[in-house]
PDB file of C-alpha atoms in Angstrom:
ATOM      1  CA  MET Q   1      -0.005  -0.022   0.013  1.00 49.00           C
ATOM      2  CA  ARG Q   2       1.372   3.376  -0.959  1.00 53.00           C
ATOM      3  CA  LEU Q   3       1.471   6.062   1.768  1.00 47.00           C
ATOM      4  CA  SER Q   4       0.663   9.731   1.190  1.00 54.00           C
ATOM      5  CA  PRO Q   5       3.531  12.223   1.592  1.00 52.00           C
ATOM      6  CA  GLY Q   6       2.163  13.466   4.949  1.00 53.00           C
ATOM      7  CA  ARG Q   7       1.797   9.948   6.374  1.00 54.00           C
ATOM      8  CA  PHE Q   8       5.209   9.040   5.038  1.00 49.00           C
ATOM      9  CA  LEU Q   9       6.899  11.957   6.858  1.00 48.00           C
ATOM     10  CA  SER Q  10       4.888  11.191  10.009  1.00 55.00           C
ATOM     11  CA  ALA Q  11       6.153   7.621   9.948  1.00 54.00           C
ATOM     12  CA  ARG Q  12       9.716   8.655   9.356  1.00 52.00           C
ATOM     13  CA  ARG Q  13       9.654  11.093  12.330  1.00 53.00           C
ATOM     14  CA  ARG Q  14       9.220   8.178  14.655  1.00 55.00           C
ATOM     15  CA  HIS Q  15      12.444   6.569  13.355  1.00 55.00           C
ATOM     16  CA  ARG Q  16      15.209   6.238  15.995  1.00 57.00           C
ATOM     17  CA  SER Q  17      17.696   8.232  13.905  1.00 58.00           C
ATOM     18  CA  ALA Q  18      15.357  11.055  13.030  1.00 57.00           C
ATOM     19  CA  GLY Q  19      16.565  13.327  15.809  1.00 61.00           C
ATOM     20  CA  LEU Q  20      20.177  12.847  14.854  1.00 61.00           C
ATOM     21  CA  VAL Q  21      19.350  13.726  11.188  1.00 57.00           C
ATOM     22  CA  VAL Q  22      17.585  16.877  12.318  1.00 57.00           C
ATOM     23  CA  LEU Q  23      20.514  17.883  14.491  1.00 60.00           C
ATOM     24  CA  LEU Q  24      22.990  17.361  11.666  1.00 64.00           C
ATOM     25  CA  VAL Q  25      20.858  19.381   9.248  1.00 61.00           C
ATOM     26  CA  GLY Q  26      20.601  22.207  11.821  1.00 64.00           C
ATOM     27  CA  LEU Q  27      24.378  22.239  12.441  1.00 63.00           C
ATOM     28  CA  LEU Q  28      25.037  22.192   8.700  1.00 68.00           C
ATOM     29  CA  THR Q  29      22.669  25.147   8.165  1.00 70.00           C
ATOM     30  CA  VAL Q  30      24.184  27.223  10.970  1.00 58.00           C
ATOM     31  CA  GLY Q  31      27.699  26.387   9.859  1.00 60.00           C
ATOM     32  CA  SER Q  32      27.000  27.425   6.290  1.00 63.00           C
ATOM     33  CA  ALA Q  33      25.450  30.695   7.426  1.00 58.00           C
ATOM     34  CA  TYR Q  34      28.421  31.413   9.728  1.00 54.00           C
ATOM     35  CA  ALA Q  35      30.894  30.599   6.874  1.00 53.00           C
ATOM     36  CA  ALA Q  36      28.995  32.993   4.622  1.00 55.00           C
ATOM     37  CA  PHE Q  37      29.157  36.015   6.877  1.00 55.00           C
ATOM     38  CA  VAL Q  38      32.119  35.667   9.294  1.00 49.00           C
ATOM     39  CA  PRO Q  39      35.255  34.588   7.319  1.00 50.00           C
ATOM     40  CA  ASP Q  40      36.277  38.181   6.404  1.00 48.00           C
ATOM     41  CA  ASN Q  41      36.236  39.276  10.034  1.00 48.00           C
ATOM     42  CA  ALA Q  42      38.109  36.176  11.117  1.00 48.00           C
ATOM     43  CA  VAL Q  43      40.818  36.705   8.572  1.00 49.00           C
ATOM     44  CA  ALA Q  44      41.017  40.370   9.504  1.00 53.00           C
ATOM     45  CA  ASP Q  45      41.371  39.512  13.243  1.00 71.00           C
ATOM     46  CA  SER Q  46      44.050  36.963  12.443  1.00 78.00           C
ATOM     47  CA  SER Q  47      45.963  39.474  10.302  1.00 79.00           C
ATOM     48  CA  GLN Q  48      45.709  42.111  13.024  1.00 85.00           C
ATOM     49  CA  SER Q  49      46.927  39.687  15.693  1.00 90.00           C
ATOM     50  CA  GLN Q  50      49.960  38.882  13.549  1.00 94.00           C
ATOM     51  CA  GLN Q  51      50.642  42.601  13.042  1.00 93.00           C
ATOM     52  CA  ILE Q  52      50.466  43.242  16.773  1.00 95.00           C
ATOM     53  CA  GLU Q  53      52.727  40.348  17.537  1.00 95.00           C
ATOM     54  CA  GLU Q  54      55.289  41.637  14.975  1.00 96.00           C
ATOM     55  CA  GLY Q  55      55.086  45.031  16.531  1.00 95.00           C
ATOM     56  CA  ARG Q  56      55.658  43.572  19.990  1.00 95.00           C
ATOM     57  CA  LYS Q  57      58.887  41.877  18.765  1.00 95.00           C
ATOM     58  CA  LEU Q  58      60.101  45.152  17.173  1.00 96.00           C
ATOM     59  CA  PHE Q  59      59.251  47.067  20.318  1.00 95.00           C
ATOM     60  CA  ALA Q  60      61.191  44.608  22.536  1.00 94.00           C
ATOM     61  CA  VAL Q  61      64.288  44.974  20.406  1.00 93.00           C
ATOM     62  CA  GLY Q  62      64.233  48.693  19.529  1.00 92.00           C
ATOM     63  CA  CYS Q  63      62.188  50.531  22.177  1.00 92.00           C
ATOM     64  CA  SER Q  64      62.034  48.598  25.446  1.00 90.00           C
ATOM     65  CA  SER Q  65      65.493  49.734  26.672  1.00 88.00           C
ATOM     66  CA  CYS Q  66      64.024  53.174  27.273  1.00 89.00           C
ATOM     67  CA  HIS Q  67      60.273  52.718  27.424  1.00 91.00           C
ATOM     68  CA  GLY Q  68      60.163  49.458  29.341  1.00 90.00           C
ATOM     69  CA  LEU Q  69      59.425  45.951  28.114  1.00 89.00           C
ATOM     70  CA  ASN Q  70      55.699  46.544  28.404  1.00 90.00           C
ATOM     71  CA  ALA Q  71      55.794  50.239  27.395  1.00 91.00           C
ATOM     72  CA  GLU Q  72      55.327  51.211  30.999  1.00 91.00           C
ATOM     73  CA  GLY Q  73      58.203  53.700  30.884  1.00 88.00           C
ATOM     74  CA  GLY Q  74      61.808  53.239  32.002  1.00 81.00           C
ATOM     75  CA  GLY Q  75      64.694  54.887  33.844  1.00 75.00           C
ATOM     76  CA  ASN Q  76      68.365  55.244  33.134  1.00 67.00           C
ATOM     77  CA  GLY Q  77      69.513  53.761  36.397  1.00 64.00           C
ATOM     78  CA  GLU Q  78      70.260  57.158  37.929  1.00 67.00           C
ATOM     79  CA  GLY Q  79      66.719  58.075  38.991  1.00 62.00           C
ATOM     80  CA  GLU Q  80      65.973  59.882  35.732  1.00 69.00           C
ATOM     81  CA  VAL Q  81      63.283  58.931  33.194  1.00 70.00           C
ATOM     82  CA  ALA Q  82      64.806  57.413  30.056  1.00 76.00           C
ATOM     83  CA  GLY Q  83      61.541  57.091  28.170  1.00 85.00           C
ATOM     84  CA  PRO Q  84      57.976  57.924  29.201  1.00 88.00           C
ATOM     85  CA  SER Q  85      55.136  55.399  29.362  1.00 92.00           C
ATOM     86  CA  LEU Q  86      53.489  54.811  25.945  1.00 94.00           C
ATOM     87  CA  ILE Q  87      50.323  53.216  27.372  1.00 94.00           C
ATOM     88  CA  GLY Q  88      47.415  55.212  25.987  1.00 94.00           C
ATOM     89  CA  VAL Q  89      49.343  57.378  23.571  1.00 94.00           C
ATOM     90  CA  GLY Q  90      47.677  55.708  20.583  1.00 94.00           C
ATOM     91  CA  ALA Q  91      48.767  54.627  17.148  1.00 96.00           C
ATOM     92  CA  ALA Q  92      48.906  58.220  15.877  1.00 96.00           C
ATOM     93  CA  ALA Q  93      51.687  59.135  18.294  1.00 96.00           C
ATOM     94  CA  ILE Q  94      53.815  56.177  17.274  1.00 96.00           C
ATOM     95  CA  ASP Q  95      53.238  56.775  13.551  1.00 97.00           C
ATOM     96  CA  PHE Q  96      54.373  60.386  14.017  1.00 96.00           C
ATOM     97  CA  GLN Q  97      57.383  59.814  16.216  1.00 96.00           C
ATOM     98  CA  VAL Q  98      58.726  56.801  14.326  1.00 96.00           C
ATOM     99  CA  GLY Q  99      57.614  58.003  10.904  1.00 96.00           C
ATOM    100  CA  THR Q 100      59.578  61.284  11.333  1.00 95.00           C
ATOM    101  CA  GLY Q 101      62.658  59.424  12.571  1.00 94.00           C
ATOM    102  CA  ARG Q 102      62.541  61.074  15.994  1.00 93.00           C
ATOM    103  CA  MET Q 103      62.263  57.638  17.487  1.00 93.00           C
ATOM    104  CA  PRO Q 104      64.250  55.615  18.218  1.00 91.00           C
ATOM    105  CA  ALA Q 105      66.289  58.503  19.599  1.00 88.00           C
ATOM    106  CA  VAL Q 106      70.041  58.593  19.032  1.00 84.00           C
ATOM    107  CA  GLN Q 107      70.479  59.928  22.589  1.00 81.00           C
ATOM    108  CA  PRO Q 108      68.256  61.563  25.209  1.00 78.00           C
ATOM    109  CA  GLY Q 109      68.077  65.263  25.299  1.00 78.00           C
ATOM    110  CA  ALA Q 110      65.856  68.319  25.758  1.00 81.00           C
ATOM    111  CA  GLN Q 111      64.725  67.984  22.170  1.00 86.00           C
ATOM    112  CA  ILE Q 112      64.656  64.959  19.899  1.00 89.00           C
ATOM    113  CA  PRO Q 113      65.421  66.112  16.314  1.00 90.00           C
ATOM    114  CA  GLU Q 114      63.875  64.774  13.152  1.00 93.00           C
ATOM    115  CA  LYS Q 115      65.968  62.355  11.071  1.00 93.00           C
ATOM    116  CA  PRO Q 116      65.412  59.750   8.322  1.00 94.00           C
ATOM    117  CA  PRO Q 117      63.120  56.915   9.577  1.00 94.00           C
ATOM    118  CA  VAL Q 118      64.796  53.748  10.832  1.00 93.00           C
ATOM    119  CA  TYR Q 119      61.864  51.482  10.150  1.00 96.00           C
ATOM    120  CA  THR Q 120      59.889  50.681   7.062  1.00 95.00           C
ATOM    121  CA  GLN Q 121      56.262  51.781   6.791  1.00 95.00           C
ATOM    122  CA  ALA Q 122      55.068  48.207   7.457  1.00 96.00           C
ATOM    123  CA  GLU Q 123      57.192  47.999  10.602  1.00 96.00           C
ATOM    124  CA  ILE Q 124      55.908  51.470  11.724  1.00 96.00           C
ATOM    125  CA  GLU Q 125      52.347  50.220  11.333  1.00 96.00           C
ATOM    126  CA  ALA Q 126      53.145  47.094  13.341  1.00 96.00           C
ATOM    127  CA  LEU Q 127      54.674  49.156  16.144  1.00 96.00           C
ATOM    128  CA  ALA Q 128      51.634  51.448  16.115  1.00 96.00           C
ATOM    129  CA  ALA Q 129      49.248  48.483  16.192  1.00 96.00           C
ATOM    130  CA  TYR Q 130      51.133  46.995  19.201  1.00 96.00           C
ATOM    131  CA  VAL Q 131      51.068  50.212  21.268  1.00 96.00           C
ATOM    132  CA  ALA Q 132      47.412  50.842  20.301  1.00 95.00           C
ATOM    133  CA  SER Q 133      46.527  47.360  21.593  1.00 95.00           C
ATOM    134  CA  LEU Q 134      47.827  48.275  25.131  1.00 94.00           C
ATOM    135  CA  ALA Q 135      45.188  50.989  25.810  1.00 94.00           C
ATOM    136  CA  PRO Q 136      42.819  53.286  23.825  1.00 93.00           C
ATOM    137  CA  GLY Q 137      44.430  56.366  22.262  1.00 93.00           C
ATOM    138  CA  PRO Q 138      44.275  58.568  19.101  1.00 94.00           C
ATOM    139  CA  ALA Q 139      44.190  56.437  15.993  1.00 94.00           C
ATOM    140  CA  VAL Q 140      46.089  57.153  12.772  1.00 94.00           C
ATOM    141  CA  PRO Q 141      43.820  59.608  10.849  1.00 93.00           C
ATOM    142  CA  ALA Q 142      42.307  58.467   7.604  1.00 93.00           C
ATOM    143  CA  GLU Q 143      43.851  59.972   4.457  1.00 94.00           C
ATOM    144  CA  GLU Q 144      40.792  61.996   3.598  1.00 93.00           C
ATOM    145  CA  SER Q 145      41.205  63.830   6.954  1.00 93.00           C
ATOM    146  CA  TYR Q 146      44.328  65.629   5.714  1.00 94.00           C
ATOM    147  CA  ASP Q 147      43.641  65.559   1.966  1.00 95.00           C
ATOM    148  CA  ILE Q 148      43.934  69.182   0.735  1.00 95.00           C
ATOM    149  CA  THR Q 149      43.583  68.500  -2.960  1.00 93.00           C
ATOM    150  CA  ASN Q 150      40.380  70.419  -3.363  1.00 93.00           C
ATOM    151  CA  VAL Q 151      40.720  73.204  -0.807  1.00 94.00           C
ATOM    152  CA  THR Q 152      39.804  76.718  -1.894  1.00 95.00           C
ATOM    153  CA  ASP Q 153      41.581  79.992  -1.405  1.00 95.00           C
ATOM    154  CA  ASP Q 154      39.084  80.931   1.211  1.00 96.00           C
ATOM    155  CA  GLN Q 155      39.913  77.805   3.136  1.00 96.00           C
ATOM    156  CA  ILE Q 156      43.632  78.560   2.958  1.00 96.00           C
ATOM    157  CA  ALA Q 157      43.023  82.099   4.199  1.00 96.00           C
ATOM    158  CA  ARG Q 158      40.944  80.662   7.068  1.00 97.00           C
ATOM    159  CA  GLY Q 159      43.801  78.211   7.794  1.00 96.00           C
ATOM    160  CA  GLY Q 160      46.178  81.192   7.963  1.00 96.00           C
ATOM    161  CA  GLU Q 161      44.013  82.788  10.690  1.00 96.00           C
ATOM    162  CA  LEU Q 162      43.967  79.587  12.673  1.00 96.00           C
ATOM    163  CA  PHE Q 163      47.744  79.185  12.283  1.00 96.00           C
ATOM    164  CA  ARG Q 164      48.482  82.750  13.398  1.00 94.00           C
ATOM    165  CA  THR Q 165      46.134  82.311  16.363  1.00 95.00           C
ATOM    166  CA  ASN Q 166      47.404  78.943  17.598  1.00 95.00           C
ATOM    167  CA  CYS Q 167      50.890  78.275  16.150  1.00 94.00           C
ATOM    168  CA  THR Q 168      52.903  81.362  15.549  1.00 92.00           C
ATOM    169  CA  ALA Q 169      54.006  81.806  19.159  1.00 92.00           C
ATOM    170  CA  CYS Q 170      56.288  78.821  18.727  1.00 92.00           C
ATOM    171  CA  HIS Q 171      56.665  78.146  14.977  1.00 92.00           C
ATOM    172  CA  ASN Q 172      56.708  81.840  13.950  1.00 88.00           C
ATOM    173  CA  PHE Q 173      54.270  83.189  11.433  1.00 85.00           C
ATOM    174  CA  ALA Q 174      56.196  81.826   8.442  1.00 87.00           C
ATOM    175  CA  GLY Q 175      56.381  78.296   9.914  1.00 91.00           C
ATOM    176  CA  LYS Q 176      60.173  78.418  10.177  1.00 88.00           C
ATOM    177  CA  GLY Q 177      60.286  77.375  13.821  1.00 89.00           C
ATOM    178  CA  GLY Q 178      61.668  79.116  16.850  1.00 88.00           C
ATOM    179  CA  ALA Q 179      63.576  78.805  20.100  1.00 86.00           C
ATOM    180  CA  LEU Q 180      61.981  77.720  23.402  1.00 89.00           C
ATOM    181  CA  PRO Q 181      63.383  77.737  26.947  1.00 88.00           C
ATOM    182  CA  ASN Q 182      65.885  75.131  28.330  1.00 86.00           C
ATOM    183  CA  GLY Q 183      67.334  74.055  24.997  1.00 84.00           C
ATOM    184  CA  ARG Q 184      63.980  73.204  23.433  1.00 90.00           C
ATOM    185  CA  TYR Q 185      62.708  74.542  20.145  1.00 91.00           C
ATOM    186  CA  ALA Q 186      59.696  74.429  17.804  1.00 92.00           C
ATOM    187  CA  PRO Q 187      60.865  72.801  14.568  1.00 93.00           C
ATOM    188  CA  SER Q 188      60.463  74.258  11.123  1.00 92.00           C
ATOM    189  CA  LEU Q 189      57.374  73.032   9.241  1.00 94.00           C
ATOM    190  CA  MET Q 190      58.856  73.481   5.805  1.00 92.00           C
ATOM    191  CA  ASP Q 191      59.471  69.784   5.286  1.00 92.00           C
ATOM    192  CA  SER Q 192      56.458  68.469   7.237  1.00 95.00           C
ATOM    193  CA  THR Q 193      53.892  66.331   5.452  1.00 95.00           C
ATOM    194  CA  PRO Q 194      50.089  66.851   5.869  1.00 96.00           C
ATOM    195  CA  ARG Q 195      49.876  63.480   7.575  1.00 96.00           C
ATOM    196  CA  HIS Q 196      52.496  64.333  10.207  1.00 96.00           C
ATOM    197  CA  ILE Q 197      51.104  67.830  10.762  1.00 97.00           C
ATOM    198  CA  TYR Q 198      47.691  66.395  11.529  1.00 97.00           C
ATOM    199  CA  GLN Q 199      49.195  63.777  13.838  1.00 96.00           C
ATOM    200  CA  ALA Q 200      51.228  66.381  15.669  1.00 96.00           C
ATOM    201  CA  MET Q 201      48.118  68.435  16.354  1.00 96.00           C
ATOM    202  CA  LEU Q 202      46.228  65.301  17.444  1.00 94.00           C
ATOM    203  CA  THR Q 203      48.977  63.970  19.855  1.00 95.00           C
ATOM    204  CA  GLY Q 204      51.058  67.020  20.974  1.00 93.00           C
ATOM    205  CA  PRO Q 205      54.612  65.650  20.582  1.00 93.00           C
ATOM    206  CA  GLN Q 206      57.373  66.933  22.896  1.00 89.00           C
ATOM    207  CA  GLN Q 207      56.700  70.581  23.849  1.00 88.00           C
ATOM    208  CA  MET Q 208      53.620  70.981  21.589  1.00 93.00           C
ATOM    209  CA  PRO Q 209      50.133  71.138  23.207  1.00 93.00           C
ATOM    210  CA  VAL Q 210      47.376  68.763  22.095  1.00 94.00           C
ATOM    211  CA  PHE Q 211      44.827  70.137  19.684  1.00 94.00           C
ATOM    212  CA  SER Q 212      42.208  67.437  19.884  1.00 90.00           C
ATOM    213  CA  ASP Q 213      39.274  67.294  17.488  1.00 88.00           C
ATOM    214  CA  GLN Q 214      37.205  69.058  20.152  1.00 89.00           C
ATOM    215  CA  VAL Q 215      39.684  71.985  20.199  1.00 91.00           C
ATOM    216  CA  LEU Q 216      40.384  72.164  16.519  1.00 94.00           C
ATOM    217  CA  GLN Q 217      37.796  70.300  14.474  1.00 94.00           C
ATOM    218  CA  PRO Q 218      38.892  68.111  11.536  1.00 94.00           C
ATOM    219  CA  ASP Q 219      37.895  70.813   9.083  1.00 95.00           C
ATOM    220  CA  ASP Q 220      39.951  73.358  11.005  1.00 96.00           C
ATOM    221  CA  LYS Q 221      42.955  71.047  10.924  1.00 96.00           C
ATOM    222  CA  ARG Q 222      42.601  70.531   7.174  1.00 96.00           C
ATOM    223  CA  ASP Q 223      42.434  74.302   6.498  1.00 97.00           C
ATOM    224  CA  LEU Q 224      45.457  74.885   8.717  1.00 97.00           C
ATOM    225  CA  ILE Q 225      47.439  72.185   6.953  1.00 97.00           C
ATOM    226  CA  ALA Q 226      46.495  73.718   3.592  1.00 97.00           C
ATOM    227  CA  TYR Q 227      47.905  77.065   4.755  1.00 97.00           C
ATOM    228  CA  VAL Q 228      51.225  75.418   5.933  1.00 96.00           C
ATOM    229  CA  VAL Q 229      51.554  73.705   2.531  1.00 96.00           C
ATOM    230  CA  ALA Q 230      50.928  77.071   0.868  1.00 95.00           C
ATOM    231  CA  LEU Q 231      53.809  78.474   2.899  1.00 93.00           C
ATOM    232  CA  GLN Q 232      55.982  75.608   1.830  1.00 92.00           C
ATOM    233  CA  GLU Q 233      55.250  76.268  -1.827  1.00 90.00           C
ATOM    234  CA  GLN Q 234      55.667  80.089  -1.529  1.00 85.00           C
ATOM    235  CA  LYS Q 235      58.476  81.441  -3.760  1.00 81.00           C
ATOM    236  CA  ASP Q 236      61.109  83.973  -2.723  1.00 72.00           C
ATOM    237  CA  PRO Q 237      61.484  86.417  -5.669  1.00 69.00           C
ATOM    238  CA  GLY Q 238      64.660  87.962  -4.232  1.00 67.00           C
ATOM    239  CA  GLY Q 239      66.422  84.571  -4.073  1.00 68.00           C
ATOM    240  CA  PHE Q 240      66.705  84.367  -0.279  1.00 70.00           C
ATOM    241  CA  GLY Q 241      63.827  84.043   2.126  1.00 69.00           C
ATOM    242  CA  LEU Q 242      65.740  85.603   5.032  1.00 68.00           C
ATOM    243  CA  GLY Q 243      63.229  83.925   7.372  1.00 65.00           C
ATOM    244  CA  ARG Q 244      60.411  85.905   5.686  1.00 66.00           C
ATOM    245  CA  LEU Q 245      60.781  88.412   8.519  1.00 64.00           C
ATOM    246  CA  GLY Q 246      60.361  91.409   6.205  1.00 64.00           C
ATOM    247  CA  PRO Q 247      62.160  94.719   6.755  1.00 67.00           C
ATOM    248  CA  VAL Q 248      63.914  93.458   9.934  1.00 68.00           C
ATOM    249  CA  SER Q 249      66.012  90.766   8.265  1.00 72.00           C
ATOM    250  CA  GLU Q 250      66.294  92.695   5.006  1.00 71.00           C
ATOM    251  CA  GLY Q 251      67.633  95.757   6.887  1.00 77.00           C
ATOM    252  CA  LEU Q 252      70.068  93.639   8.807  1.00 78.00           C
ATOM    253  CA  TRP Q 253      71.268  92.051   5.568  1.00 74.00           C
ATOM    254  CA  GLY Q 254      71.716  95.510   4.077  1.00 77.00           C
ATOM    255  CA  TRP Q 255      73.805  96.704   7.019  1.00 78.00           C
ATOM    256  CA  LEU Q 256      75.980  93.613   7.288  1.00 81.00           C
ATOM    257  CA  VAL Q 257      76.573  93.131   3.622  1.00 82.00           C
ATOM    258  CA  GLY Q 258      75.875  96.448   1.929  1.00 82.00           C
ATOM    259  CA  ILE Q 259      77.494  98.741   4.477  1.00 85.00           C
ATOM    260  CA  GLY Q 260      80.205  96.154   5.105  1.00 85.00           C
ATOM    261  CA  LEU Q 261      81.138  96.218   1.435  1.00 87.00           C
ATOM    262  CA  LEU Q 262      81.183 100.047   1.402  1.00 87.00           C
ATOM    263  CA  VAL Q 263      83.505 100.091   4.441  1.00 87.00           C
ATOM    264  CA  GLY Q 264      85.742  97.552   2.791  1.00 86.00           C
ATOM    265  CA  VAL Q 265      85.940  99.538  -0.424  1.00 87.00           C
ATOM    266  CA  ALA Q 266      86.643 102.752   1.529  1.00 87.00           C
ATOM    267  CA  VAL Q 267      89.526 101.074   3.460  1.00 86.00           C
ATOM    268  CA  TRP Q 268      90.941  99.681   0.216  1.00 84.00           C
ATOM    269  CA  ILE Q 269      90.771 103.090  -1.472  1.00 83.00           C
ATOM    270  CA  GLY Q 270      92.526 104.663   1.531  1.00 80.00           C
ATOM    271  CA  ALA Q 271      95.286 102.037   1.623  1.00 78.00           C
ATOM    272  CA  LYS Q 272      95.783 102.436  -2.135  1.00 72.00           C
ATOM    273  CA  GLY Q 273      96.037 106.168  -1.887  1.00 66.00           C
ATOM    274  CA  VAL Q 274      98.700 106.030   0.872  1.00 59.00           C
ATOM    275  CA  LYS Q 275     100.798 103.650  -1.257  1.00 60.00           C
ATOM    276  CA  VAL Q 276     100.568 105.952  -4.264  1.00 56.00           C
ATOM    277  CA  ARG Q 277     101.737 109.033  -2.271  1.00 57.00           C
ATOM    278  CA  ARG Q 278     104.642 107.130  -0.773  1.00 56.00           C
ATOM    279  CA  THR Q 279     105.735 106.120  -4.256  1.00 55.00           C
ATOM    280  CA  ASP Q 280     105.601 109.736  -5.513  1.00 55.00           C
ATOM    281  CA  ALA Q 281     107.593 110.949  -2.441  1.00 55.00           C
ATOM    282  CA  ASP Q 282     110.357 108.495  -3.172  1.00 56.00           C
TER     283      ASP Q 282
END
């Protein structure tokens, strides 16, 4: 006798292995759904973990002697701080300090100067990822945050106002840098990249105050960067910028060189005249 589909399924549900089959079908369905939506995240997490581990190894070799094995900060054995704690400084601070070559430092001092980077970009990113994994801190800004490709003249002018208000006390109005107390100084911005300028405002390296996104909003930072880049591209028609200090440096140049040359010529004429008179007397 042939059973109807409904009665056939009803009979099969009473089979001893029916529960196992249902369980296997459920697991297969859930596993397929998980595989469809999760793999990208799993691969990303694995890649990030590898980057953090690589950064930890680089840190242990190149940074721990000053900053401590776990970035907790370290001393020089004489009661003085060799390197501050890096816990909570964020990836942006590491990308700036290592990317500009300031770290690793050649030797401790009042000011750590910029130099060619020691690490590759991939190694810098690994170091930044490791330090960022220790505690929350400012992240490396996205490229569009400091992209000034389409800025207008009005935005550059606004950036100039922001720069003169917030930056000229240390970097001078032309971005050439300036001296600070106790052997410190504000570096020139003439070779700084938009990425590093943004990170410096975000993290406040060395003597610089922090200009967070609550103090200077991202649009403000972009306009300010556009103004600094305009300064970098500004030409000097006379051939020498003279610090772009205007009549002060130009007048000093005139006195030292112009008047100096005139005095030299006058002395030469006088010495030549004396020699001629002596020859005539003889």
